[in-house]
mmCIF file of C-alpha atoms in Angstrom:
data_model
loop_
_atom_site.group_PDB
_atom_site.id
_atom_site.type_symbol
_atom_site.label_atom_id
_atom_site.label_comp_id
_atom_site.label_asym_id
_atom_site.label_seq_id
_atom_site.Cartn_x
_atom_site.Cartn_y
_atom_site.Cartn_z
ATOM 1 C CA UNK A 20 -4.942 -18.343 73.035
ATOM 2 C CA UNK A 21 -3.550 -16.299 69.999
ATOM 3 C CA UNK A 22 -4.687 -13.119 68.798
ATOM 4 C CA UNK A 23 -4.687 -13.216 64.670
ATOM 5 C CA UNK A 24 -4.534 -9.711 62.917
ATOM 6 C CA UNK A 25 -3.844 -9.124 59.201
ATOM 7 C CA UNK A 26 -0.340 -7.916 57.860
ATOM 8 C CA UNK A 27 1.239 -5.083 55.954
ATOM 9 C CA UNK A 28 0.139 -5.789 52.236
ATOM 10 C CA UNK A 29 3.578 -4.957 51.619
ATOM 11 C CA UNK A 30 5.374 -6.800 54.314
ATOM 12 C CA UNK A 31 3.763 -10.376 55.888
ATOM 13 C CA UNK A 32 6.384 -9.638 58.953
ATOM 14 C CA UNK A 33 4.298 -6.659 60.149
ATOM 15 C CA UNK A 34 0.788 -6.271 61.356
ATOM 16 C CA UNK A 35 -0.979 -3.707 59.055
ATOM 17 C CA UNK A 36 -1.037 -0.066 59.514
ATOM 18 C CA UNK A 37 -4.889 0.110 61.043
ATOM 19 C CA UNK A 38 -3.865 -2.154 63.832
ATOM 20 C CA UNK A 39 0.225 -1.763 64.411
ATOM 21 C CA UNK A 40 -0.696 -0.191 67.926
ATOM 22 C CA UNK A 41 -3.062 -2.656 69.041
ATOM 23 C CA UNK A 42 -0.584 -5.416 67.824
ATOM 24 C CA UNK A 43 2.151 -3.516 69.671
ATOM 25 C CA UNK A 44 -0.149 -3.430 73.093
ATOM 26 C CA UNK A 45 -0.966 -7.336 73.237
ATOM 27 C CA UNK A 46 2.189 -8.577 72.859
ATOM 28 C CA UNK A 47 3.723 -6.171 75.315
ATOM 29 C CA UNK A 48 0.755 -7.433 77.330
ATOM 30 C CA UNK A 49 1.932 -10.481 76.948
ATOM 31 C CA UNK A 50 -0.244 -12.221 74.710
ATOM 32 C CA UNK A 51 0.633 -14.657 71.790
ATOM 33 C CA UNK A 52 0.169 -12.721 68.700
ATOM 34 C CA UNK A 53 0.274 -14.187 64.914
ATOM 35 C CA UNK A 54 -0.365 -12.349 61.298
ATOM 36 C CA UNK A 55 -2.143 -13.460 58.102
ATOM 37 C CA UNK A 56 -2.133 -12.019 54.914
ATOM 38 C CA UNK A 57 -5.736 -11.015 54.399
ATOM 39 C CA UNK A 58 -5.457 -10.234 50.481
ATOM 40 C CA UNK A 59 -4.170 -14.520 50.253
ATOM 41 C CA UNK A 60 -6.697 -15.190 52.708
ATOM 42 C CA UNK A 61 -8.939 -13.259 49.776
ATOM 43 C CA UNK A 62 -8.022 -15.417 47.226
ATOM 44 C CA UNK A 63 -8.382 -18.684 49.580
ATOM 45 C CA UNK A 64 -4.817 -18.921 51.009
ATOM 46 C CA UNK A 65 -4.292 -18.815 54.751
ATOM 47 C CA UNK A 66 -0.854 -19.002 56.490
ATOM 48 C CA UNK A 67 0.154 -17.674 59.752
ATOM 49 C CA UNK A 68 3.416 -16.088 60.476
ATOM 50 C CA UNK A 69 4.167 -18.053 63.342
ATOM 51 C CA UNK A 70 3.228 -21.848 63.701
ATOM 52 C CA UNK A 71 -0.681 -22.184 65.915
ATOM 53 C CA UNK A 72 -0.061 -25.781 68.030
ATOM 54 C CA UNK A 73 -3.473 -27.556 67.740
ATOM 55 C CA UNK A 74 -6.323 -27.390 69.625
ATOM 56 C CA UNK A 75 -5.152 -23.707 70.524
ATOM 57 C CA UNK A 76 -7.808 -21.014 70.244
ATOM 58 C CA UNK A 77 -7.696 -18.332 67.852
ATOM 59 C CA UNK A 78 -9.629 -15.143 68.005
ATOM 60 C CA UNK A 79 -9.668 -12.653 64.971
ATOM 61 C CA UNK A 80 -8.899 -8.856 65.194
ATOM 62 C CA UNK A 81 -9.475 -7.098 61.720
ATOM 63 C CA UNK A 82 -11.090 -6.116 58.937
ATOM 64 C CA UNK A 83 -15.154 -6.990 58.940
ATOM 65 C CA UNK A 84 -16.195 -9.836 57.546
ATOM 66 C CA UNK A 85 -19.427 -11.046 55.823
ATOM 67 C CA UNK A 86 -20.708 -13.882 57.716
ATOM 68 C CA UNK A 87 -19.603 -16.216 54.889
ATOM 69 C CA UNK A 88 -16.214 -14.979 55.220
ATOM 70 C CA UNK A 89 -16.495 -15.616 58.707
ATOM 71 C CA UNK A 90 -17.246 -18.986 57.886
ATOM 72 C CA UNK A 91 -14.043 -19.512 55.402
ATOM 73 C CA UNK A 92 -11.884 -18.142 58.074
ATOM 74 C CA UNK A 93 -13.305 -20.866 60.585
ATOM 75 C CA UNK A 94 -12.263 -23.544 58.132
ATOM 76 C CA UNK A 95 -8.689 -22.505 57.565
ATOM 77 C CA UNK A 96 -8.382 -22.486 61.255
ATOM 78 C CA UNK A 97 -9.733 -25.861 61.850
ATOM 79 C CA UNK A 98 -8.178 -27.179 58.541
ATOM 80 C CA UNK A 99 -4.671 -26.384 61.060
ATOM 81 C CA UNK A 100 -6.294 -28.243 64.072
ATOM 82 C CA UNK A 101 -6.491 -24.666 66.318
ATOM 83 C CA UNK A 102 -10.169 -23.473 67.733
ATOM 84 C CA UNK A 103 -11.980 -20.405 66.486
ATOM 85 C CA UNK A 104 -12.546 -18.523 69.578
ATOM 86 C CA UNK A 105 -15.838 -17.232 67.854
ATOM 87 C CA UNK A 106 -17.910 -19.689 65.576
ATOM 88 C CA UNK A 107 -19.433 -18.563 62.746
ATOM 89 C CA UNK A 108 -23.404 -19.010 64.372
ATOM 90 C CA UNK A 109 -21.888 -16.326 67.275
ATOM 91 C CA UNK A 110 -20.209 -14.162 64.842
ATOM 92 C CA UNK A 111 -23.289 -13.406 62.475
ATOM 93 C CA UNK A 112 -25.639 -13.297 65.964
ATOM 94 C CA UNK A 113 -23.561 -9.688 66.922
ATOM 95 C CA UNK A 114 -22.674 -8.553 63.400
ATOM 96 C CA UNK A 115 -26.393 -8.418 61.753
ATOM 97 C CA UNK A 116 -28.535 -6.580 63.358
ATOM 98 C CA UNK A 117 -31.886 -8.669 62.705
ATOM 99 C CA UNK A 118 -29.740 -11.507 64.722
ATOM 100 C CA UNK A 119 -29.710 -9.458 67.945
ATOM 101 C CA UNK A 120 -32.662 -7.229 67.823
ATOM 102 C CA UNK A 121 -35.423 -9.507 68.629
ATOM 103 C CA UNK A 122 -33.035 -9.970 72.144
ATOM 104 C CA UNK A 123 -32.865 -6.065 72.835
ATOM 105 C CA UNK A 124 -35.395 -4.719 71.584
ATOM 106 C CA UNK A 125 -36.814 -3.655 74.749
ATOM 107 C CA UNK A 126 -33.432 -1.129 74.833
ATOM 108 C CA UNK A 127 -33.029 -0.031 71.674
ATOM 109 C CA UNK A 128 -34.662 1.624 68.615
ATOM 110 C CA UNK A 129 -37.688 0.213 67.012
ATOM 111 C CA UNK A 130 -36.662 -1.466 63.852
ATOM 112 C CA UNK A 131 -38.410 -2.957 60.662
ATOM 113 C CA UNK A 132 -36.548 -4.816 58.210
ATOM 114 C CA UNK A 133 -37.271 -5.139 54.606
ATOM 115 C CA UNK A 134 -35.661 -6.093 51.442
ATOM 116 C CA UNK A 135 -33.465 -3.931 49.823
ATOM 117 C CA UNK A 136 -36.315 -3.117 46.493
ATOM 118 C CA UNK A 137 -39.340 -3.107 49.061
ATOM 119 C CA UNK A 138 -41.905 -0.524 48.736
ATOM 120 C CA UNK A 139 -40.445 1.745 51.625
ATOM 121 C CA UNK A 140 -44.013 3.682 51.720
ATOM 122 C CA UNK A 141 -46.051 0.788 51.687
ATOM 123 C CA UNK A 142 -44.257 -0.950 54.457
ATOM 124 C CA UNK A 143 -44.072 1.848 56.771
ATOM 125 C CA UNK A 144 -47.405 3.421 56.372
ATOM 126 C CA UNK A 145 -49.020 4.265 59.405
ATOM 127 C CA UNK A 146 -45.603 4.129 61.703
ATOM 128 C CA UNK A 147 -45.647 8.295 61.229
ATOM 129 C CA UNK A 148 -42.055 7.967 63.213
ATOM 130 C CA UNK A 149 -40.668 11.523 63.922
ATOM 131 C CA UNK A 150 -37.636 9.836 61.438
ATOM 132 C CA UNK A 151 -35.523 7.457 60.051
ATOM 133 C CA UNK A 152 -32.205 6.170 60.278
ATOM 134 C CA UNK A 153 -31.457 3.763 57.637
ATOM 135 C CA UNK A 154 -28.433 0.804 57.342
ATOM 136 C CA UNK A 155 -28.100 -2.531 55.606
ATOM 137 C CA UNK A 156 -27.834 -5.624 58.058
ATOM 138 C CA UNK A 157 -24.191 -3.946 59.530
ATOM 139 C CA UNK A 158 -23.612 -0.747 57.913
ATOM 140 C CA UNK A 159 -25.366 2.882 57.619
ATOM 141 C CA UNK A 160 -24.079 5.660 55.213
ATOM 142 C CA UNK A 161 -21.335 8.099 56.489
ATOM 143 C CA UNK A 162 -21.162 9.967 53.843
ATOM 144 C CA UNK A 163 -22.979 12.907 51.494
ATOM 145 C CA UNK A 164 -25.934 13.700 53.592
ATOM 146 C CA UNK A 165 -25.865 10.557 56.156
ATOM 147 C CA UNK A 166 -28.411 8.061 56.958
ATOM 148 C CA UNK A 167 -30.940 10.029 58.592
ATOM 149 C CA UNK A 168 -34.395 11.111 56.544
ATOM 150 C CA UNK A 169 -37.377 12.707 57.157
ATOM 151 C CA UNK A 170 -40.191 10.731 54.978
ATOM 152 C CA UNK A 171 -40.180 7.151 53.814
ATOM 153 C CA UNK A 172 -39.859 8.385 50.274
ATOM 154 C CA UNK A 173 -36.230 9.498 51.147
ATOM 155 C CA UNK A 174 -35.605 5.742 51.575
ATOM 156 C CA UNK A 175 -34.795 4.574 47.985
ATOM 157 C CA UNK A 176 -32.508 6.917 47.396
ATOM 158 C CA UNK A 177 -30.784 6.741 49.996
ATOM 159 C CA UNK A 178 -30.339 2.789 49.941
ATOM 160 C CA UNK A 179 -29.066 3.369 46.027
ATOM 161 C CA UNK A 180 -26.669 5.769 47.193
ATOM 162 C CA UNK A 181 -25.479 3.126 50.170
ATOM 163 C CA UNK A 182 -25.105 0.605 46.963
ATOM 164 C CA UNK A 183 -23.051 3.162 44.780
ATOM 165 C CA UNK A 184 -20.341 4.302 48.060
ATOM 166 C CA UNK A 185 -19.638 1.000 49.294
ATOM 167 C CA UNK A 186 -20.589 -1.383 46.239
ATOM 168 C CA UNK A 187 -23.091 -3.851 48.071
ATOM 169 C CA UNK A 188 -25.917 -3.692 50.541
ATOM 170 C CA UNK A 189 -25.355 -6.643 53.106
ATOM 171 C CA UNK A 190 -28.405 -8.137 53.969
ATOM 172 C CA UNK A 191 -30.815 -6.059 53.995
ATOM 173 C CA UNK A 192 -32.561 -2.574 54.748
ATOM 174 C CA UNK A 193 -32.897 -1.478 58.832
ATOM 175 C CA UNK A 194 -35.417 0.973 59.007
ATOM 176 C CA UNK A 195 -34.778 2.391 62.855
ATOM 177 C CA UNK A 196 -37.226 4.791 64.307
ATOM 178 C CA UNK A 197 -35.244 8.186 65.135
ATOM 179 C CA UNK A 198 -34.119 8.899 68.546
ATOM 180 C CA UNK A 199 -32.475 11.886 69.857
ATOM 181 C CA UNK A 200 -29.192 11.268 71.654
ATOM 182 C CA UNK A 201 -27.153 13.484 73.759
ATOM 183 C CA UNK A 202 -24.240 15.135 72.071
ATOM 184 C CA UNK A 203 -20.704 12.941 73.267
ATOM 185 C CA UNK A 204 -22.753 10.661 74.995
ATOM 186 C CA UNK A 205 -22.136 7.350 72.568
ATOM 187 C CA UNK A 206 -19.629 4.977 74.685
ATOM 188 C CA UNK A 207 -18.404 1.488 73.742
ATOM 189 C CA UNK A 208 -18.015 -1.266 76.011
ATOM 190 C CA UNK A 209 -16.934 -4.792 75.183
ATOM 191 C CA UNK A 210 -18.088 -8.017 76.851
ATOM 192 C CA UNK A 211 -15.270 -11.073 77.329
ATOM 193 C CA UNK A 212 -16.446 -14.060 78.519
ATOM 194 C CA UNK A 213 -19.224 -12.790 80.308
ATOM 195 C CA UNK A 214 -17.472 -10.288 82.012
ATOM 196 C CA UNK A 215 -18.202 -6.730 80.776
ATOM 197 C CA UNK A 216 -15.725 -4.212 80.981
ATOM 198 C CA UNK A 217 -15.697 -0.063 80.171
ATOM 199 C CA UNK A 218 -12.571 2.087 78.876
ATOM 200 C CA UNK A 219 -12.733 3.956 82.207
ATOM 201 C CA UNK A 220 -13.727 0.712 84.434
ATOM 202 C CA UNK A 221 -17.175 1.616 84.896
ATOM 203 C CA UNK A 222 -20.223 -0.341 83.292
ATOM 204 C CA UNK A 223 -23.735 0.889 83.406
ATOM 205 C CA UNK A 224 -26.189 -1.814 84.443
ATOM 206 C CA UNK A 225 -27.397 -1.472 81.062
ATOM 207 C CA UNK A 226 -24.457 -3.267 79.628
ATOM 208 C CA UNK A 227 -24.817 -5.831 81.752
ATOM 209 C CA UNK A 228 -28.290 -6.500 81.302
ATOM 210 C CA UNK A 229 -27.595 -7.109 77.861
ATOM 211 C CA UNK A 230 -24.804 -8.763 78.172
ATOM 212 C CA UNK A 231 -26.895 -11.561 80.066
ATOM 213 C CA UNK A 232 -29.004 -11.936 76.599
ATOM 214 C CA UNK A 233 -26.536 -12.195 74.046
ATOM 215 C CA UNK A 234 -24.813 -15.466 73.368
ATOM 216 C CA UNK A 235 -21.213 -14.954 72.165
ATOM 217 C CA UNK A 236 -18.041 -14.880 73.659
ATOM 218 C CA UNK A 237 -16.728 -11.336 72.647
ATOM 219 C CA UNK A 238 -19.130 -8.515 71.679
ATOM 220 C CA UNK A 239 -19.343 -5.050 71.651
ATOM 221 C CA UNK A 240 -21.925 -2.698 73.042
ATOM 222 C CA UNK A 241 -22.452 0.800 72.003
ATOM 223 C CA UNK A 242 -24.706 2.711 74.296
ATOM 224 C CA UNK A 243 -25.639 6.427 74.478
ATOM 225 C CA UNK A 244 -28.200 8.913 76.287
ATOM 226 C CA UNK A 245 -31.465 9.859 74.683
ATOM 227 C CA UNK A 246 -32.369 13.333 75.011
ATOM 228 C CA UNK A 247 -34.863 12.377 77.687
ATOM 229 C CA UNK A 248 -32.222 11.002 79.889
ATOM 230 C CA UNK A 249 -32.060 7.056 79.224
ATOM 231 C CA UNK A 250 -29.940 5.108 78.043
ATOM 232 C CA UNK A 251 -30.479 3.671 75.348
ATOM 233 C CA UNK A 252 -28.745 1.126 72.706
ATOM 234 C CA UNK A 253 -26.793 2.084 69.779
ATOM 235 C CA UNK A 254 -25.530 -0.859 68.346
ATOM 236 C CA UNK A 255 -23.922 -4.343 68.919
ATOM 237 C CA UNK A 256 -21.214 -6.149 67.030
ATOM 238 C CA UNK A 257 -18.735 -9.185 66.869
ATOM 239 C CA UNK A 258 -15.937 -7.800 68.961
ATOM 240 C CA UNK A 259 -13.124 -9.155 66.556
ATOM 241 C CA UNK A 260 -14.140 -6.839 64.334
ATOM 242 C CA UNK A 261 -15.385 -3.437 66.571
ATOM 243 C CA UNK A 262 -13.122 -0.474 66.748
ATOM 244 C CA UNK A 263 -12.080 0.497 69.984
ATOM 245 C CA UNK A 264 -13.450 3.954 69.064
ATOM 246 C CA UNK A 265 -12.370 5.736 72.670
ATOM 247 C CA UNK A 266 -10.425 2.774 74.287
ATOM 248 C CA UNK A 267 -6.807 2.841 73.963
ATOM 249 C CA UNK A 268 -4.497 0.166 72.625
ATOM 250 C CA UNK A 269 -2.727 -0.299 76.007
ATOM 251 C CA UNK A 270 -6.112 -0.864 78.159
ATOM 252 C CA UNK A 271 -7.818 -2.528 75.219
ATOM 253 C CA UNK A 272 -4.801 -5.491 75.511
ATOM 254 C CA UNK A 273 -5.384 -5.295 79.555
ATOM 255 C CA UNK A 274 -9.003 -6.067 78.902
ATOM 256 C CA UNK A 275 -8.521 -8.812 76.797
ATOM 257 C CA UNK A 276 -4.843 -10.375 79.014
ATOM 258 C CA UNK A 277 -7.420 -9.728 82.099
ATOM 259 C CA UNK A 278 -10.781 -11.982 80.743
ATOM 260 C CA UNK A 279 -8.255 -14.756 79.272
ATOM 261 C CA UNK A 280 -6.919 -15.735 82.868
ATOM 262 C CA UNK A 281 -9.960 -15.466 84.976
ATOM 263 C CA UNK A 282 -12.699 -17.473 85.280
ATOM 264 C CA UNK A 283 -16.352 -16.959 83.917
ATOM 265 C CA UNK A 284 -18.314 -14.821 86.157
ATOM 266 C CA UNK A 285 -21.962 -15.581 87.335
ATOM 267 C CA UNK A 286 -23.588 -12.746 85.568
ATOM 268 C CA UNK A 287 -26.714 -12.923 87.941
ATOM 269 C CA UNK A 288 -24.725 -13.033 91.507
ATOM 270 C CA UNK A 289 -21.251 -11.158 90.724
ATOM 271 C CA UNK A 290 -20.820 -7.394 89.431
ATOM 272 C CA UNK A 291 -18.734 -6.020 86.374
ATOM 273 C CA UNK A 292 -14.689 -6.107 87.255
ATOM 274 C CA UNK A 293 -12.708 -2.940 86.702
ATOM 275 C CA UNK A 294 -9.286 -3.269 85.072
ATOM 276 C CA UNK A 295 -6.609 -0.467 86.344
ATOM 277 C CA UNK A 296 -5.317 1.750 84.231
#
């Protein structure tokens, strides 16, 4: 298998800036490693830097991608005869959120999800929710005053103001029912394979519940404690495009050298594997 990241703008010979350490780590690992110039890729050019042999697998670590993009990416790969590692159907199942919800919703924030002009007061009348945390299908806001409001009337505004920062709403609207979380409690884990696996080696059963739901072969689980002490689901996404937010590059490349040469676990007879630091 071959990791694929995106190159230097500048300089095709060097992984980009944003993921030079990570790049660094698998190789030393010793993983295969290629590059692609995302802004050709952009314009509908794809090389790698190094020569893929067919029916290799490929999977992508870089920028996000709208499913569609996904898609074209998929097709330059097989146009070379080498194997996404995630197809398109798995990649748009982790990054939109209406894709996974239905799956998790037992662990995670209620959600209703309208259009992007829908009447935001008309739809959520008679949900009185304590508030509202608002994001397209893979996004919320990060900046000005955030994506949290009080009243449904907020809503509009705030969606406009998504439109104006980042130039498109993807999707749709996620209207998630508030929940208090734990200051520093928000962790990441990642799930290869199967297998899930936790920066510090452990893996709440939570995790693994979830991973036992979700059908993709590299994902990403953010988890954190509500203020009433359980734990509780922040988010899911493709894990070719998830930062490794407190993961380091070194046991980040250990993770994914580790879940490339071992088999597929039973999920319902075999426990999460550690990987040493």
């Amino acid at each position: 298998m071959h990791l694929l990241y995106p190159s230097d703008p500048f300089d095709k010979k060097r992984p980009d800036e944003q993921y030079a350490e990570e790049y660094e780590a698998v190789v030393a690992a010793g993983l295969e490693a290629a590059l692609f110039s995302f802004e050709d890729f952009e314009m509908g050019f794809f090389k790698t830097s190094i020569p893929i042999p067919p029916g290799d697998s490929v999977l992508y670590r870089g920028w996000m991608l709208t499913p569609d993009a996904y898609a074209a990416l998929v097709t330059h790969l097989r146009d070379k005869g080498v194997i996404e590692f995630t197809n398109a159907t798995q990649y748009r199942h982790c990054h939109h959120l209406p894709e996974w919800y239905p799956l998790l919703v037992a662990y995670t924030s209620e959600t209703v999800v309208l259009a992007c002009d829908a009447n935001f007061n008309q739809a959520l009348d008679g949900l009185h929710w304590p508030g509202y945390f608002i994001k397209d299908y893979v996004k919320s806001l990060n900046t000005g005053s955030g994506s949290l409001v009080d009243t449904p009337e907020r809503i509009a505004p705030l969606v406009e103001a998504m439109r104006q920062y980042r130039g498109q709403i993807e999707g749709g609207i996620c209207v998630r029912r508030r929940e208090e979380y734990l200051q520093d409690t928000e962790r990441r884990y990642f799930v290869l394979l199967g297998q899930t696996y936790g920066a510090t080696g452990e893996v709440p059963s939570l995790v693994t519940e979830c991973a036992r739901l979700i059908d993709s072969p590299f994902f990403s689980i953010d988890v954190a404690l509500r203020s009433d002490g359980v734990l509780r689901v922040v988010e899911l996404g493709d894990g070719q495009v998830s930062d490794r937010k407190e993961w380091s590059a070194e046991h980040f490349a250990r993770m994914l050298s580790h879940g490339m040469s071992t088999r597929r676990p039973n999920l319902l007879t075999e426990p999460p594997l550690a990987i040493d630091d």
